[in-house]
mmCIF file of C-alpha atoms and ligand atoms in Angstrom:
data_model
loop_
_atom_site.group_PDB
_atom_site.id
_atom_site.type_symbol
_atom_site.label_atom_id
_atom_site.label_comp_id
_atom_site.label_asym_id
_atom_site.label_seq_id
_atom_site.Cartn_x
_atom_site.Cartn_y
_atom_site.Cartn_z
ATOM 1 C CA UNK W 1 -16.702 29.802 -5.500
ATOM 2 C CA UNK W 2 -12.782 28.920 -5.968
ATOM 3 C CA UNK W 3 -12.212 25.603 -5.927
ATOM 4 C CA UNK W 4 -8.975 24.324 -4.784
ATOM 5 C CA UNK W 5 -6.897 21.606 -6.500
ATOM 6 C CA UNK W 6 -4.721 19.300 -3.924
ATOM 7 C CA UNK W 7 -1.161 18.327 -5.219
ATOM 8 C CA UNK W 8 1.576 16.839 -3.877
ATOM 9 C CA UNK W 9 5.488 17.834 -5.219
ATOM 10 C CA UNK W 10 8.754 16.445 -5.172
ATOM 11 C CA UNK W 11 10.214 18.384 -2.325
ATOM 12 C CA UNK W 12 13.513 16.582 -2.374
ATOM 13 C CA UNK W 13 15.153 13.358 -3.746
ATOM 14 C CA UNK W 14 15.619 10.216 -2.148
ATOM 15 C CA UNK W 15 18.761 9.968 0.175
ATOM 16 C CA UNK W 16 19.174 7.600 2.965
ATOM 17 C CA UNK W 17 18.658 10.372 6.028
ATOM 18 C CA UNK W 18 14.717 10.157 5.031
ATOM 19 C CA UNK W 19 12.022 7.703 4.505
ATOM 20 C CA UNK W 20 10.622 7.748 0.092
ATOM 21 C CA UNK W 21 7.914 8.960 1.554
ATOM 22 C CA UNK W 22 9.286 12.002 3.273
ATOM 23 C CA UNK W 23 10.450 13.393 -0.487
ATOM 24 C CA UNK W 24 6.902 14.503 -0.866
ATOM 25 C CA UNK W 25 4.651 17.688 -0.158
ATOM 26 C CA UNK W 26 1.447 17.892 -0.458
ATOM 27 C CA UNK W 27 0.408 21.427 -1.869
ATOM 28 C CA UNK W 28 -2.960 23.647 -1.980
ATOM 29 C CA UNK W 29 -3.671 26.355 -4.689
ATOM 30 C CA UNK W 30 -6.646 27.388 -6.239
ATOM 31 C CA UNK W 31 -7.932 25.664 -9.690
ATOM 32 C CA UNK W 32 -6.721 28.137 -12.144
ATOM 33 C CA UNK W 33 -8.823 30.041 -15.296
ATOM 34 C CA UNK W 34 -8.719 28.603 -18.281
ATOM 35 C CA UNK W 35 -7.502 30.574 -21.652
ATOM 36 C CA UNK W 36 -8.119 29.878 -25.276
ATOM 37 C CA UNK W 37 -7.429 26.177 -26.109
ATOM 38 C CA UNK W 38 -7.132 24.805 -22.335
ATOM 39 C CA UNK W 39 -9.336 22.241 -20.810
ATOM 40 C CA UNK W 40 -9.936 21.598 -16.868
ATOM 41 C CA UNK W 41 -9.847 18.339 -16.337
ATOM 42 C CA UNK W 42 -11.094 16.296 -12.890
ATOM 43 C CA UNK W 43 -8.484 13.566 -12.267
ATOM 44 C CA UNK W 44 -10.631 10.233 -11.444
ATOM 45 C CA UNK W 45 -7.773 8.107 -10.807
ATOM 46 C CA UNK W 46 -4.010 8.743 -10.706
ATOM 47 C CA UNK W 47 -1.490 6.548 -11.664
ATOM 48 C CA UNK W 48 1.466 5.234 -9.502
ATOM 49 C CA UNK W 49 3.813 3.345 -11.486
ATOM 50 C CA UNK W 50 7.726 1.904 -10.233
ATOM 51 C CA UNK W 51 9.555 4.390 -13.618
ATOM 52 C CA UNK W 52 8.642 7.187 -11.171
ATOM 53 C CA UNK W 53 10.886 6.379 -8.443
ATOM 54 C CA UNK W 54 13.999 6.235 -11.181
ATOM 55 C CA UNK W 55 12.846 10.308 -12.143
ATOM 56 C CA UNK W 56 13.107 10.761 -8.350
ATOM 57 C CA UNK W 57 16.538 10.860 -8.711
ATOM 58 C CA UNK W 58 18.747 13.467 -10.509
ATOM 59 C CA UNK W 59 20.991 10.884 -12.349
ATOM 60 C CA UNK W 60 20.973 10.263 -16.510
ATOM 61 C CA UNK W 61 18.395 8.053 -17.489
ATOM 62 C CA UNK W 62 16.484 7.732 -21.268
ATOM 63 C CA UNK W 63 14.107 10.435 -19.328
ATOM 64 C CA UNK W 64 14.372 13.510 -17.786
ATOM 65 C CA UNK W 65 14.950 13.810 -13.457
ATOM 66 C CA UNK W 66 10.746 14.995 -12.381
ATOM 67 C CA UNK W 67 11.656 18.637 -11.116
ATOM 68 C CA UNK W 68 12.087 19.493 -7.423
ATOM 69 C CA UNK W 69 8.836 21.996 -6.530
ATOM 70 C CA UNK W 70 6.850 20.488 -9.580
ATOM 71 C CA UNK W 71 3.906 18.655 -9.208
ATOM 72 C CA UNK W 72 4.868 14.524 -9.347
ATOM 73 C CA UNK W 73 4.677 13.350 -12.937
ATOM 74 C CA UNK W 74 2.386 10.413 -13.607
ATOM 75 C CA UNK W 75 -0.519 9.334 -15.929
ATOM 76 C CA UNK W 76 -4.065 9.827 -15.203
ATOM 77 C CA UNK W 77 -8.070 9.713 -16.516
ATOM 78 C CA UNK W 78 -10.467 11.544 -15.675
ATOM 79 C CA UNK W 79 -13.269 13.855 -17.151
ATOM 80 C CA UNK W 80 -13.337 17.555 -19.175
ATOM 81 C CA UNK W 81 -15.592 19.871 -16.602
ATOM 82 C CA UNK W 82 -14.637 22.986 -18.597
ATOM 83 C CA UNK W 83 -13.810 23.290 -22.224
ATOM 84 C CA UNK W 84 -12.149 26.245 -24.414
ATOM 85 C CA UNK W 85 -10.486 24.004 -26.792
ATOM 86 C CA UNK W 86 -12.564 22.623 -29.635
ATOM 87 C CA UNK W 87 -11.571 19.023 -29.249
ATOM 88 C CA UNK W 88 -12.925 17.992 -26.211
ATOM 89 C CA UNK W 89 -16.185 18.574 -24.900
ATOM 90 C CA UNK W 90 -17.922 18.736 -21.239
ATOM 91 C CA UNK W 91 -18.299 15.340 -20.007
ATOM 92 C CA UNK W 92 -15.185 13.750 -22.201
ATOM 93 C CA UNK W 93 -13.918 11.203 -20.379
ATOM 94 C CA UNK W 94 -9.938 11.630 -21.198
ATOM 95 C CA UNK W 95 -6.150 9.781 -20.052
ATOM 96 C CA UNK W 96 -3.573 11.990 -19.965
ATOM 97 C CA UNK W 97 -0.364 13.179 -17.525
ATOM 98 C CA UNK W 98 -2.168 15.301 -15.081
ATOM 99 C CA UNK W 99 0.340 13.947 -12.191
ATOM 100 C CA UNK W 100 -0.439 13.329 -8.734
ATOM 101 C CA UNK W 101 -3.198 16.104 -8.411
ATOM 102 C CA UNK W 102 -7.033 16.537 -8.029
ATOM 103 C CA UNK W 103 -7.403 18.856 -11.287
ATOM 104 C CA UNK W 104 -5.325 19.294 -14.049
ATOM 105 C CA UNK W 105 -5.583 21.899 -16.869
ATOM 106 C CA UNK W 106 -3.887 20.623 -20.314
ATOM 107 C CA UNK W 107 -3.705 22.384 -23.181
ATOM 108 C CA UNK W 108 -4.638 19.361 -25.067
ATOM 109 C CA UNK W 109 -1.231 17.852 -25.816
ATOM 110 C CA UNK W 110 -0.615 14.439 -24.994
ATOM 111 C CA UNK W 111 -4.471 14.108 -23.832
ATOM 112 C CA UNK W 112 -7.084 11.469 -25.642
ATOM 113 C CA UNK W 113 -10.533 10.879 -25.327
ATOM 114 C CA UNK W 114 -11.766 7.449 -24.325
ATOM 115 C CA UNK W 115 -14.368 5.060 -24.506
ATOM 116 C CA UNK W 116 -15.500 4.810 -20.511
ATOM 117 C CA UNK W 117 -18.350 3.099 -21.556
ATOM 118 C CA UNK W 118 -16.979 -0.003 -23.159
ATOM 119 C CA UNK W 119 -14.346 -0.725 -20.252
ATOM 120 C CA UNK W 120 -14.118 1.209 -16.540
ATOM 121 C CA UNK W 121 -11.924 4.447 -17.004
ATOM 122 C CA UNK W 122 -9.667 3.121 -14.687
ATOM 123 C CA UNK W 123 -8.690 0.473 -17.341
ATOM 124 C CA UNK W 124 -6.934 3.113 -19.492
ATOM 125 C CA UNK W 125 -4.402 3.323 -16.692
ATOM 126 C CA UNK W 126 -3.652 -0.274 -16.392
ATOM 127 C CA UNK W 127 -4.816 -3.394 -18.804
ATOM 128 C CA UNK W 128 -5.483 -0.989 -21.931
ATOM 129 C CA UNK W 129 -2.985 1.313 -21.148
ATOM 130 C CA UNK W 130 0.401 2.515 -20.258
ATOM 131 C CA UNK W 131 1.009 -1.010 -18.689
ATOM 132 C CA UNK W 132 -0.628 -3.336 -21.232
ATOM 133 C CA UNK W 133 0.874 -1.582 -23.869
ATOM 134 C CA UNK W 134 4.111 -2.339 -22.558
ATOM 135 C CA UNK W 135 3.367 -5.640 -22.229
ATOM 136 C CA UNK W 136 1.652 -6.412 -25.720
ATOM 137 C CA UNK W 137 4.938 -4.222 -27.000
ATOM 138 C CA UNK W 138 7.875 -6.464 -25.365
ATOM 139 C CA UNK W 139 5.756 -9.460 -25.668
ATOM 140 C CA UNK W 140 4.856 -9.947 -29.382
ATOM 141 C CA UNK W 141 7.589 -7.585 -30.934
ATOM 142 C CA UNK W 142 10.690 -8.382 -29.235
ATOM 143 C CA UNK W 143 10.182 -11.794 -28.049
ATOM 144 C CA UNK W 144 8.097 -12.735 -30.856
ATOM 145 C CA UNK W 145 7.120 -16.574 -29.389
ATOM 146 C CA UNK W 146 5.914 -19.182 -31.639
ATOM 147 C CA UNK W 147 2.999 -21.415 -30.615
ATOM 148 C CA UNK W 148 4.139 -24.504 -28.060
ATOM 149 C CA UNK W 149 7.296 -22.604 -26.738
ATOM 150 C CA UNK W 150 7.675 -21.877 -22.793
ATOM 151 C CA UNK W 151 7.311 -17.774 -21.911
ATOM 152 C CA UNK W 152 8.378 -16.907 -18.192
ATOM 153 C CA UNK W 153 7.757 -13.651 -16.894
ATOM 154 C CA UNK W 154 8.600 -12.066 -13.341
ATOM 155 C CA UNK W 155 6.579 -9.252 -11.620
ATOM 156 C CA UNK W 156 3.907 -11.895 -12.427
ATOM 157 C CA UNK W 157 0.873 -10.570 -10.762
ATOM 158 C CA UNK W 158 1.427 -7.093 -11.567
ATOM 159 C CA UNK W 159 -0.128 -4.570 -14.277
ATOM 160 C CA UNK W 160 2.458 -5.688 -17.002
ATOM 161 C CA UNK W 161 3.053 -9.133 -16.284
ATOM 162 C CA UNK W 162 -0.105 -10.287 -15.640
ATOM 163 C CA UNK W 163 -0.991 -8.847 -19.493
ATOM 164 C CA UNK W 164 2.259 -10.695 -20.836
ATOM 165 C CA UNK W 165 1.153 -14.166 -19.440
ATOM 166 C CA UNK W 166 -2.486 -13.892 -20.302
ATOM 167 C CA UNK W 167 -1.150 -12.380 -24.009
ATOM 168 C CA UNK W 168 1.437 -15.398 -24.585
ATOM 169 C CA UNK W 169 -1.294 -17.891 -23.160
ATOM 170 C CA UNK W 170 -3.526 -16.269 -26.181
ATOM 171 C CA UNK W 171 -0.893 -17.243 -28.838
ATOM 172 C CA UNK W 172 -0.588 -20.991 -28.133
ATOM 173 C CA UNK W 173 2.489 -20.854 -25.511
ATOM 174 C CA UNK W 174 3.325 -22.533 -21.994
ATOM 175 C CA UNK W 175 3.483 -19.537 -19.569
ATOM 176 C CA UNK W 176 5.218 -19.537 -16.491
ATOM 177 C CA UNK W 177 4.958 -16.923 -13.903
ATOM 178 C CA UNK W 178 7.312 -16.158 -10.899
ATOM 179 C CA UNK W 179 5.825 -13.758 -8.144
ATOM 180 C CA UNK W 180 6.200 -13.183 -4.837
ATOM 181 C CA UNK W 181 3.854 -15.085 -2.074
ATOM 182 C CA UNK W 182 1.100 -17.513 -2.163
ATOM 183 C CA UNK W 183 -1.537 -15.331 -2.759
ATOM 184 C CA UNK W 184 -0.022 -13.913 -5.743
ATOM 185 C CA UNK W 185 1.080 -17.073 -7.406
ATOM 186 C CA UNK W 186 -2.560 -18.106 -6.676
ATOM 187 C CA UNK W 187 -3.926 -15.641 -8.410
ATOM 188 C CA UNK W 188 -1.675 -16.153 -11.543
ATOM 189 C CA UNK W 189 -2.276 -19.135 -12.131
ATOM 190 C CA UNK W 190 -6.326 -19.153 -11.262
ATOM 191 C CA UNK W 191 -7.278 -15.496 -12.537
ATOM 192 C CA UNK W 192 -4.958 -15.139 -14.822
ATOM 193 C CA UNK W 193 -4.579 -18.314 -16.406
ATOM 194 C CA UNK W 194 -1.066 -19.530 -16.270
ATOM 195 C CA UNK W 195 0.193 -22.770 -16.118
ATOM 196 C CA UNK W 196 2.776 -22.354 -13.010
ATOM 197 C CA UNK W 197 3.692 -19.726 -10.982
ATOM 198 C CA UNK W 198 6.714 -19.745 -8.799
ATOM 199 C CA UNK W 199 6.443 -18.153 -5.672
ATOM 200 C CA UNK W 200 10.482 -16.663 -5.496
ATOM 201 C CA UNK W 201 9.961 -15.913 -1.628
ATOM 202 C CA UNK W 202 9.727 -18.790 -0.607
ATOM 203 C CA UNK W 203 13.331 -19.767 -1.822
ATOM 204 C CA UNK W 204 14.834 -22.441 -4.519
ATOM 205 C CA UNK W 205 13.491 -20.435 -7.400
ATOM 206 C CA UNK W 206 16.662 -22.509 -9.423
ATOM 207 C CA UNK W 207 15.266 -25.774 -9.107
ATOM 208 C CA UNK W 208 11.413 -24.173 -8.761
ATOM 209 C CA UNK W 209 12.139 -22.910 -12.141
ATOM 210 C CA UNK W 210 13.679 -25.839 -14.004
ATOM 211 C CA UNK W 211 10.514 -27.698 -12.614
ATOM 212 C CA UNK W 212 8.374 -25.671 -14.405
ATOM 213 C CA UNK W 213 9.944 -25.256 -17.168
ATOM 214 C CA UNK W 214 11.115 -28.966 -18.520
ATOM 215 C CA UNK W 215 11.363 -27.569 -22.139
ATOM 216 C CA UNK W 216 13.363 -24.824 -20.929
ATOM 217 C CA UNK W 217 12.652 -21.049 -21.536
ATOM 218 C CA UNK W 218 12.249 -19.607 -24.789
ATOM 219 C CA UNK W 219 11.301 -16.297 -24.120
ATOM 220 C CA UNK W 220 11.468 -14.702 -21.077
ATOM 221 C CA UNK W 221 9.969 -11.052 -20.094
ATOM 222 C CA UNK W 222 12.548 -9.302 -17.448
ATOM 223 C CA UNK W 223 10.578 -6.870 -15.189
ATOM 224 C CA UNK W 224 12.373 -7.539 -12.044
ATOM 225 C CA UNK W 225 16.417 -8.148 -12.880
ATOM 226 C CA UNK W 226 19.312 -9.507 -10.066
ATOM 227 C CA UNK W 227 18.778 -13.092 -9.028
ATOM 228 C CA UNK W 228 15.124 -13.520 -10.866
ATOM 229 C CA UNK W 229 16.717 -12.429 -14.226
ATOM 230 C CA UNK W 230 20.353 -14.782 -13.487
ATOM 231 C CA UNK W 231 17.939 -17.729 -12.794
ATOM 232 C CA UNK W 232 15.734 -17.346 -16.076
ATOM 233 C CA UNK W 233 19.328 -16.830 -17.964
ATOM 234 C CA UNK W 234 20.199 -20.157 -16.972
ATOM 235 C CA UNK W 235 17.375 -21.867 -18.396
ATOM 236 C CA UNK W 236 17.291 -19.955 -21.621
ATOM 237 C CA UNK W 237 17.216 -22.290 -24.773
ATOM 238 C CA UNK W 238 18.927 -21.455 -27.694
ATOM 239 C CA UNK W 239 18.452 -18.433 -29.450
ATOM 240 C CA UNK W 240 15.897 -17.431 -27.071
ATOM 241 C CA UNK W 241 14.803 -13.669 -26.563
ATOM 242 C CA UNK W 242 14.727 -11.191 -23.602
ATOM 243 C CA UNK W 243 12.414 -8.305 -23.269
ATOM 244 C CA UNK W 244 13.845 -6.462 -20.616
ATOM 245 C CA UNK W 245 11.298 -4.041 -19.243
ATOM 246 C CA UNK W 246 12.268 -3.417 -16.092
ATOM 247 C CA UNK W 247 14.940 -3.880 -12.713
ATOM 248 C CA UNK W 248 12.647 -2.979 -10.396
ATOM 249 C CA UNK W 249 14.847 -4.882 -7.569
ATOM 250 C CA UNK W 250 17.361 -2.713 -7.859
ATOM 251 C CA UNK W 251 15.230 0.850 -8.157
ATOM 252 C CA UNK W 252 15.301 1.449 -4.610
ATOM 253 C CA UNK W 253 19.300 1.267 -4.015
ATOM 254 C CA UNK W 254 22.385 0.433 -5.729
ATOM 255 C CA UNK W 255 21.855 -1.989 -8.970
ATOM 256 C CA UNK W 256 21.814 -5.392 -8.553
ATOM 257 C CA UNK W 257 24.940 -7.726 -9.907
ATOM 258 C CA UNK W 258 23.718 -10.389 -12.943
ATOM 259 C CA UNK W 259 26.096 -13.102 -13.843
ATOM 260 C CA UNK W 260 24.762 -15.844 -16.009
ATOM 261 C CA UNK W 261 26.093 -13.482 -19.101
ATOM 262 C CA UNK W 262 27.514 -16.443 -20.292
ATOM 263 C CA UNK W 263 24.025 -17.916 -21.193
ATOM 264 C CA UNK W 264 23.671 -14.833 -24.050
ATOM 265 C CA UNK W 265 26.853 -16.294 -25.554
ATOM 266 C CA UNK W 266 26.187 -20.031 -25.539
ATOM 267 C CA UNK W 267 22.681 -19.433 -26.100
ATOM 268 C CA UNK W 268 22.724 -16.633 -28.558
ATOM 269 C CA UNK W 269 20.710 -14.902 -27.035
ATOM 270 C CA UNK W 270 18.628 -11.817 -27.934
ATOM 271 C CA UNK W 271 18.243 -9.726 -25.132
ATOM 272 C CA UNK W 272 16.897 -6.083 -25.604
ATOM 273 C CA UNK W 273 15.729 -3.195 -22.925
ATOM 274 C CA UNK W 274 12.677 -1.292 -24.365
ATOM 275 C CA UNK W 275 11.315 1.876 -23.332
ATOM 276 C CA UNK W 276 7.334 1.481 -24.138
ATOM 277 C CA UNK W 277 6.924 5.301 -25.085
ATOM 278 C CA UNK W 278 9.390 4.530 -28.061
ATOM 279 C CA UNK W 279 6.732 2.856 -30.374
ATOM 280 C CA UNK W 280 4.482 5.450 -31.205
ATOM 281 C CA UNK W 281 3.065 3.829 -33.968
ATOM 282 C CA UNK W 282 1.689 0.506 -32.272
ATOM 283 C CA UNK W 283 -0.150 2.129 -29.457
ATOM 284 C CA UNK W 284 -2.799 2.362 -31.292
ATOM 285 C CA UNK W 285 -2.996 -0.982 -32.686
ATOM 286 C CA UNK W 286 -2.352 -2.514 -29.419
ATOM 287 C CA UNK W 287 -4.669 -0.408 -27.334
ATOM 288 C CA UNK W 288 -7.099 -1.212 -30.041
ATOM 289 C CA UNK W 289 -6.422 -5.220 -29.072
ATOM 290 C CA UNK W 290 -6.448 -4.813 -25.392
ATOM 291 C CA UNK W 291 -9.738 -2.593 -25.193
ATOM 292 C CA UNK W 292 -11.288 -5.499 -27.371
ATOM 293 C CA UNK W 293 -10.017 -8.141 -25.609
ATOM 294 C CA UNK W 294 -11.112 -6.411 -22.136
ATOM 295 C CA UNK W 295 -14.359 -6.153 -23.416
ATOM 296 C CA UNK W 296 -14.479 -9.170 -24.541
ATOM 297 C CA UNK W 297 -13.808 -11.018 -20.964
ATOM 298 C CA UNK W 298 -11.227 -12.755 -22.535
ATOM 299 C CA UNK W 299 -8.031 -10.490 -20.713
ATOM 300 C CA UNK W 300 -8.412 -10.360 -16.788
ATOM 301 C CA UNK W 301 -7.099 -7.778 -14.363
ATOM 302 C CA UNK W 302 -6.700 -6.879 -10.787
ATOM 303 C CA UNK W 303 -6.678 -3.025 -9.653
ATOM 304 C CA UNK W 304 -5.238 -2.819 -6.066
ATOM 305 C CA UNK W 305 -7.201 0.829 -5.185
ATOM 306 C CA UNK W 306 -5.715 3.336 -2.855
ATOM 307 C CA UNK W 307 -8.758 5.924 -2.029
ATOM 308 C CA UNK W 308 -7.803 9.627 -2.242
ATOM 309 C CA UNK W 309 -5.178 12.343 -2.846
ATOM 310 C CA UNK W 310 -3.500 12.002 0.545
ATOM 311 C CA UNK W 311 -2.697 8.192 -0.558
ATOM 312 C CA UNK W 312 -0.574 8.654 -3.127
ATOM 313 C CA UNK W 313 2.954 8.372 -1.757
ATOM 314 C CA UNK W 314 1.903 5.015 0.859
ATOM 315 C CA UNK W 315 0.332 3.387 -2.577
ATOM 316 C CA UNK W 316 3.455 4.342 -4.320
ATOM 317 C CA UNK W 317 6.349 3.167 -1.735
ATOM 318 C CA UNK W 318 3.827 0.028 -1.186
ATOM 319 C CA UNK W 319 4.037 -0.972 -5.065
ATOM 320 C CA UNK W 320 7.720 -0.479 -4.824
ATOM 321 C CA UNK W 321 7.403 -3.086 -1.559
ATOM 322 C CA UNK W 322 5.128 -5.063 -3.646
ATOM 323 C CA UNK W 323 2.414 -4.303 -1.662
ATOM 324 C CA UNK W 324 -0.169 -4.361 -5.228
ATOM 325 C CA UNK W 325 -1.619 -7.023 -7.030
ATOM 326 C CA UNK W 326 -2.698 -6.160 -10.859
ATOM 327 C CA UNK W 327 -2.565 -2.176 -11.435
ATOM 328 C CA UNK W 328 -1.821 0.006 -8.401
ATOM 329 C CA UNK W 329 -4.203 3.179 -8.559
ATOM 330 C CA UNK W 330 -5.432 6.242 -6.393
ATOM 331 C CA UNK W 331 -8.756 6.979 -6.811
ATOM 332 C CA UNK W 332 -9.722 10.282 -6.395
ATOM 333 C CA UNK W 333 -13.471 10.745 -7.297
HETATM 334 P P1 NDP H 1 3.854 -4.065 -10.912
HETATM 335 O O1 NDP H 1 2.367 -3.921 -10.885
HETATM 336 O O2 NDP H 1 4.444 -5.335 -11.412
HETATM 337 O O3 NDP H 1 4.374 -3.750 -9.446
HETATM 338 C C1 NDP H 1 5.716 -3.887 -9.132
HETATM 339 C C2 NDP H 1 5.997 -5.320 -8.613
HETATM 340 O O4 NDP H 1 7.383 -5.532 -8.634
HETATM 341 C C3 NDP H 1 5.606 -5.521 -7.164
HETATM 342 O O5 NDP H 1 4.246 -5.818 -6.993
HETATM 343 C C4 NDP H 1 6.511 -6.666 -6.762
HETATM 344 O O6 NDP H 1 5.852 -7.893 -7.019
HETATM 345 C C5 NDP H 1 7.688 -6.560 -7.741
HETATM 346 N N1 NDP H 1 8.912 -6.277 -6.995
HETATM 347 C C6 NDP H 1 9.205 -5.199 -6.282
HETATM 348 N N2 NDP H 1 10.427 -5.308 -5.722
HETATM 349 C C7 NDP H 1 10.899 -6.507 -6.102
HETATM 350 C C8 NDP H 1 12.111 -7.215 -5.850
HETATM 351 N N3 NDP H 1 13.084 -6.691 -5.101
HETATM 352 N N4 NDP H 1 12.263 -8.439 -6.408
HETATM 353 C C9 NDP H 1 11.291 -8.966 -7.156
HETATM 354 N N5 NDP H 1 10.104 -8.338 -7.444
HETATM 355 C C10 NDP H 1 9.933 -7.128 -6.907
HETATM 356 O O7 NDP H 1 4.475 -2.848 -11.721
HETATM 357 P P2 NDP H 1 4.307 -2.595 -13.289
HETATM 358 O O8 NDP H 1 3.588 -3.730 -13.885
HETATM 359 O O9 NDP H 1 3.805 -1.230 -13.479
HETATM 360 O O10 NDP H 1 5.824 -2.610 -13.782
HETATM 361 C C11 NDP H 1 6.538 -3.836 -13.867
HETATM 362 C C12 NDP H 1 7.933 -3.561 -14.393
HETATM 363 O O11 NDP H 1 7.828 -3.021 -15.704
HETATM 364 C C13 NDP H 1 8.721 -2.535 -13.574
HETATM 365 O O12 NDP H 1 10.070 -2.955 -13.536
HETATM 366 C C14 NDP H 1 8.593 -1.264 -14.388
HETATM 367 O O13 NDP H 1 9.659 -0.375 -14.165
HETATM 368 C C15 NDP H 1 8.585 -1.836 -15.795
HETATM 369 N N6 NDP H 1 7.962 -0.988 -16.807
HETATM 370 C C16 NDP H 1 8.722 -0.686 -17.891
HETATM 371 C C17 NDP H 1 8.197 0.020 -18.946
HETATM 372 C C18 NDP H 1 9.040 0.253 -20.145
HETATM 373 O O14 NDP H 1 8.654 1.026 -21.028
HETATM 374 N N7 NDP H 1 10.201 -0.381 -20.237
HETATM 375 C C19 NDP H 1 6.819 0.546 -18.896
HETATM 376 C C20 NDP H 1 6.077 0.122 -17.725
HETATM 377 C C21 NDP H 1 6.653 -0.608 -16.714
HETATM 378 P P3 NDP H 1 6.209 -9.208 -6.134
HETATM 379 O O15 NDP H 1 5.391 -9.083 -4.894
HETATM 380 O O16 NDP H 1 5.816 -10.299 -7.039
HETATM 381 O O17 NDP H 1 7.668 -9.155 -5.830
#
């Protein structure tokens, strides 16, 4: 019997006449034959992750616009059910960039096998994936902190940040979260491990910040930008670094002003944007870390869990709402 593969396309980009939600279609087709050196893989979980609401958008970025009509772009694992490439077998459990779709056939590029049975699949998504990686990336190559210095990171709770804090808690360092909300901040600081976690909602992150921070801030890990990133800027000590991973206040409209530049000067700064696909070479080593660590027991995370295909664009405009806490998924099997 045919089986048929659910996907959902970008039917049109963002624009202010129409919810996010609305630029999606959800699609039926039959699972297609395989050829010579293609592999049918069932998608467990699909990723939803805040880059993909930049590729919504047909506007120059370091990657290219996801196509209108094509099937949404996005990481995935899952598990080989057919094989006519001699690298994976039946039963491989794999990550890869299936998108936001049930099946997904792959020639094998850009596709690894995976241990399921030392951490959950779902892991390679979050913790020992895409996201950790990132976060082990920005954390111990660009801001490079030394034992007893004070890290801050925003987006706390989330897949990244809650990796950074836990990573620069690891190597000796104060860590200071900010987040948004009780719970969150609660679950920094108790799950995660921090030492302080500001809560940015509630107002006065300025003086919230300098609290926890008496030493001041030398390294700080940017995923948010606007008012979070001008408030870390002016607590920067000198010749502090910036990792800065991501704006995600300003994905959903127009960018959001930052004007503590003056801080970089008097401070001499460091400040660098990194793209984590850019560093080939250490995802190995770094996966290789997290899956150990994760093993281990010694580096937590949270997976907020959206069940089923149809989910996929309410779990993705409710991470962009901060709706998550740790790795927002979609589970599909
Ligand atoms: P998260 O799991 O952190 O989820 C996104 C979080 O962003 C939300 O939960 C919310 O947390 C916060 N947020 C949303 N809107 C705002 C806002 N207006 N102001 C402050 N916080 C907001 O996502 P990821 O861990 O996957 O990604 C974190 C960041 O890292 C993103 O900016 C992403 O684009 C970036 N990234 C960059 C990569 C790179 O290669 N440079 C690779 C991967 C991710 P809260 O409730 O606390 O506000």
């Amino acid at each position: 019997m045919t089986q048929t593969n659910r996907a959902w396309i970008l039917a049109r980009r963002p624009a202010a006449s129409h919810p996010l939600e609305a630029c999606f279609e959800l699609t039926e087709s039959p699972v297609p034959e395989l050829s010579d050196g293609e592999v049918l893989v069932r998608n467990h979980f699909l990723s939803v992750d805040p880059y993909m609401r930049g590729r919504m958008d047909d506007v120059k970025s370091y990657a290219e616009p996801q196509a209108l009509g094509a099937v949404m772009q996005g990481g995935t694992v899952g598990v080989v059910v057919r094989s006519r490439n001699p690298r994976f077998a039946e039963g491989d459990a794999v990550v890869g960039r299936m998108g936001w779709q049930e099946w997904g056939v792959s020639d094998g590029t850009g596709m690894g096998r995976v241990d399921a049975h030392r951490i959950p699949l779902s892991a390679y998504l979050g913790v020992a994936g895409m996201p950790g990686i990132t976060a082990w990336i920005g954390l111990k190559h660009l801001i490079e902190p030394k034992p007893g210095q004070t890290v801050a990171v925003s987006a706390a709770s989330g897949a990244v940040g809650s990796v950074v804090g836990q990573l620069a808690k690891a190597m000796g360092c104060r860590v200071v979260g900010i987040a948004g909300g009780a719970e969150k901040c609660r679950m920094v600081t108790q799950e995660f491990g921090f030492d302080a976690c500001i809560d940015y909602k509630a107002g006065g992150l300025d003086a919230a910040l300098k609290a926890a921070c008496p030493q001041g801030i030398d390294g700080y890990f940017e995923n948010v930008g606007g008012p979070t990133l001008d408030a870390a800027l002016r607590r920067m000590n000198a010749f502090g670094r910036i990792a800065v991973c991501g704006l995600i206040a300003g994905y959903n409209g127009e960018p959001i002003p930052v004007n503590n530049i003056r801080s970089i000067l008097v401070n001499r700064l460091r400040m660098q944007g990194f793209i984590v696909t850019e560093f080939p070479k250490l995802w190995p080593v770094a996966q290789a870390e997290l899956v150990e660590a994760v093993a281990a027991g010694s580096l937590r995370y949270h997976e907020t869990v959206a069940q089923g295909i149809a989910a996929a664009p309410s779990a993705f405009t409710a991470l962009l709402r901060g709706g998550n806490i740790g790795k927002q998924l979609v589970k599909l099997v």
